[in-house]
Short mmCIF file of C-alpha atoms in Angstrom, two decimals:
data_model
loop_
_atom_site.label_atom_id
_atom_site.label_comp_id
_atom_site.label_asym_id
_atom_site.label_seq_id
_atom_site.Cartn_x
_atom_site.Cartn_y
_atom_site.Cartn_z
CA UNK A 1 7.64 -17.26 14.44
CA UNK A 2 10.11 -15.66 12.08
CA UNK A 3 11.87 -17.81 9.50
CA UNK A 4 15.07 -17.63 7.44
CA UNK A 5 15.78 -20.27 4.81
CA UNK A 6 19.42 -20.66 3.80
CA UNK A 7 21.55 -22.92 1.72
CA UNK A 8 24.41 -23.75 4.07
CA UNK A 9 26.97 -23.86 1.23
CA UNK A 10 26.06 -20.31 0.25
CA UNK A 11 26.26 -18.89 3.80
CA UNK A 12 29.19 -20.87 5.29
CA UNK A 13 32.03 -18.93 3.62
CA UNK A 14 30.64 -15.64 4.87
CA UNK A 15 29.98 -16.98 8.37
CA UNK A 16 33.55 -18.31 8.49
CA UNK A 17 34.88 -14.81 7.71
CA UNK A 18 32.74 -13.15 10.38
CA UNK A 19 33.69 -15.72 12.99
CA UNK A 20 37.39 -15.23 12.21
CA UNK A 21 37.43 -11.89 14.07
CA UNK A 22 35.72 -13.26 17.19
CA UNK A 23 38.43 -13.84 19.82
CA UNK A 24 38.53 -17.32 21.45
CA UNK A 25 38.41 -15.75 24.92
CA UNK A 26 36.38 -12.59 25.43
CA UNK A 27 36.07 -10.13 28.27
CA UNK A 28 32.35 -9.80 27.56
CA UNK A 29 30.10 -12.77 26.75
CA UNK A 30 28.32 -10.99 23.87
CA UNK A 31 31.67 -10.79 21.99
CA UNK A 32 31.55 -14.56 21.58
CA UNK A 33 28.48 -14.10 19.37
CA UNK A 34 27.79 -13.04 15.83
CA UNK A 35 24.91 -10.71 15.08
CA UNK A 36 22.63 -11.88 12.24
CA UNK A 37 20.26 -9.46 10.58
CA UNK A 38 18.15 -10.02 7.43
CA UNK A 39 17.35 -7.37 4.88
CA UNK A 40 16.60 -6.88 1.18
CA UNK A 41 19.32 -5.51 -1.08
CA UNK A 42 18.78 -2.94 -3.81
CA UNK A 43 17.71 -5.72 -6.19
CA UNK A 44 15.07 -6.91 -3.73
CA UNK A 45 16.99 -10.12 -2.91
CA UNK A 46 16.88 -11.51 0.65
CA UNK A 47 20.25 -11.17 2.40
CA UNK A 48 21.77 -11.90 5.76
CA UNK A 49 24.25 -9.50 7.36
CA UNK A 50 26.58 -11.44 9.71
CA UNK A 51 28.67 -9.27 12.05
CA UNK A 52 31.49 -10.51 14.28
CA UNK A 53 33.70 -8.45 16.62
CA UNK A 54 36.47 -8.85 19.16
CA UNK A 55 35.73 -5.46 20.76
CA UNK A 56 38.33 -3.63 18.67
CA UNK A 57 37.83 -5.02 15.17
CA UNK A 58 34.47 -5.63 13.57
CA UNK A 59 33.66 -7.42 10.32
CA UNK A 60 30.27 -7.43 8.70
CA UNK A 61 29.65 -9.63 5.66
CA UNK A 62 26.52 -10.00 3.52
CA UNK A 63 25.44 -13.53 2.61
CA UNK A 64 22.61 -14.60 0.27
CA UNK A 65 19.59 -16.32 1.75
CA UNK A 66 16.91 -18.24 -0.12
CA UNK A 67 13.99 -16.69 1.71
CA UNK A 68 13.29 -14.48 4.71
CA UNK A 69 11.36 -11.58 6.08
CA UNK A 70 13.43 -8.40 6.31
CA UNK A 71 14.72 -7.21 9.70
CA UNK A 72 14.97 -10.50 11.56
CA UNK A 73 17.75 -10.05 14.17
CA UNK A 74 19.43 -12.35 16.59
CA UNK A 75 22.83 -12.99 18.23
CA UNK A 76 24.16 -16.53 18.40
CA UNK A 77 27.38 -18.05 19.70
CA UNK A 78 29.76 -17.72 16.77
CA UNK A 79 31.70 -20.97 17.19
CA UNK A 80 28.63 -23.08 17.90
CA UNK A 81 26.74 -21.65 14.88
CA UNK A 82 29.76 -22.28 12.64
CA UNK A 83 30.23 -25.82 13.97
CA UNK A 84 26.59 -26.78 13.48
CA UNK A 85 26.33 -25.35 9.98
CA UNK A 86 29.64 -26.95 9.01
CA UNK A 87 28.12 -30.37 9.57
CA UNK A 88 25.22 -29.52 7.25
CA UNK A 89 27.09 -28.39 4.13
CA UNK A 90 24.98 -28.49 0.98
CA UNK A 91 21.68 -28.70 2.84
CA UNK A 92 18.89 -26.20 2.94
CA UNK A 93 18.19 -25.17 6.52
CA UNK A 94 15.28 -23.21 8.00
CA UNK A 95 16.21 -21.06 11.00
CA UNK A 96 13.10 -20.28 13.06
CA UNK A 97 13.24 -17.55 15.67
CA UNK A 98 10.81 -17.88 18.57
CA UNK A 99 10.64 -14.39 20.00
CA UNK A 100 8.79 -15.41 23.15
CA UNK A 101 11.27 -18.09 24.17
CA UNK A 102 14.33 -16.34 22.69
CA UNK A 103 15.27 -19.54 20.84
CA UNK A 104 16.58 -20.25 17.33
CA UNK A 105 15.55 -23.63 15.94
CA UNK A 106 17.27 -25.11 12.91
CA UNK A 107 15.44 -27.54 10.69
CA UNK A 108 17.06 -29.25 7.72
CA UNK A 109 15.86 -31.57 4.96
CA UNK A 110 16.52 -34.72 6.98
CA UNK A 111 14.66 -33.41 10.04
#
């Protein structure tokens, strides 16, 4: 199980920007998603690249994460991800990726 630990307040502004280019109605289902990829920047800090696209325009933004392994990748519905994280502002959230089931579980301080 791969794990990314984020502070929602740190990530939310970047996610909001990436989601802003995702069209409300898409000709391809994947365009309703954002791509999330973790990496380490030149200072060795854990980061999350969030990429959104409408098929013509693409926006990729880098957001800080508290902890993660590099090169975790997943696509998630942009609007749903934004809506869920918006309700958890200020909390620390662990996103756990189950590669066998293709599921992302979110766990926050309150359970």
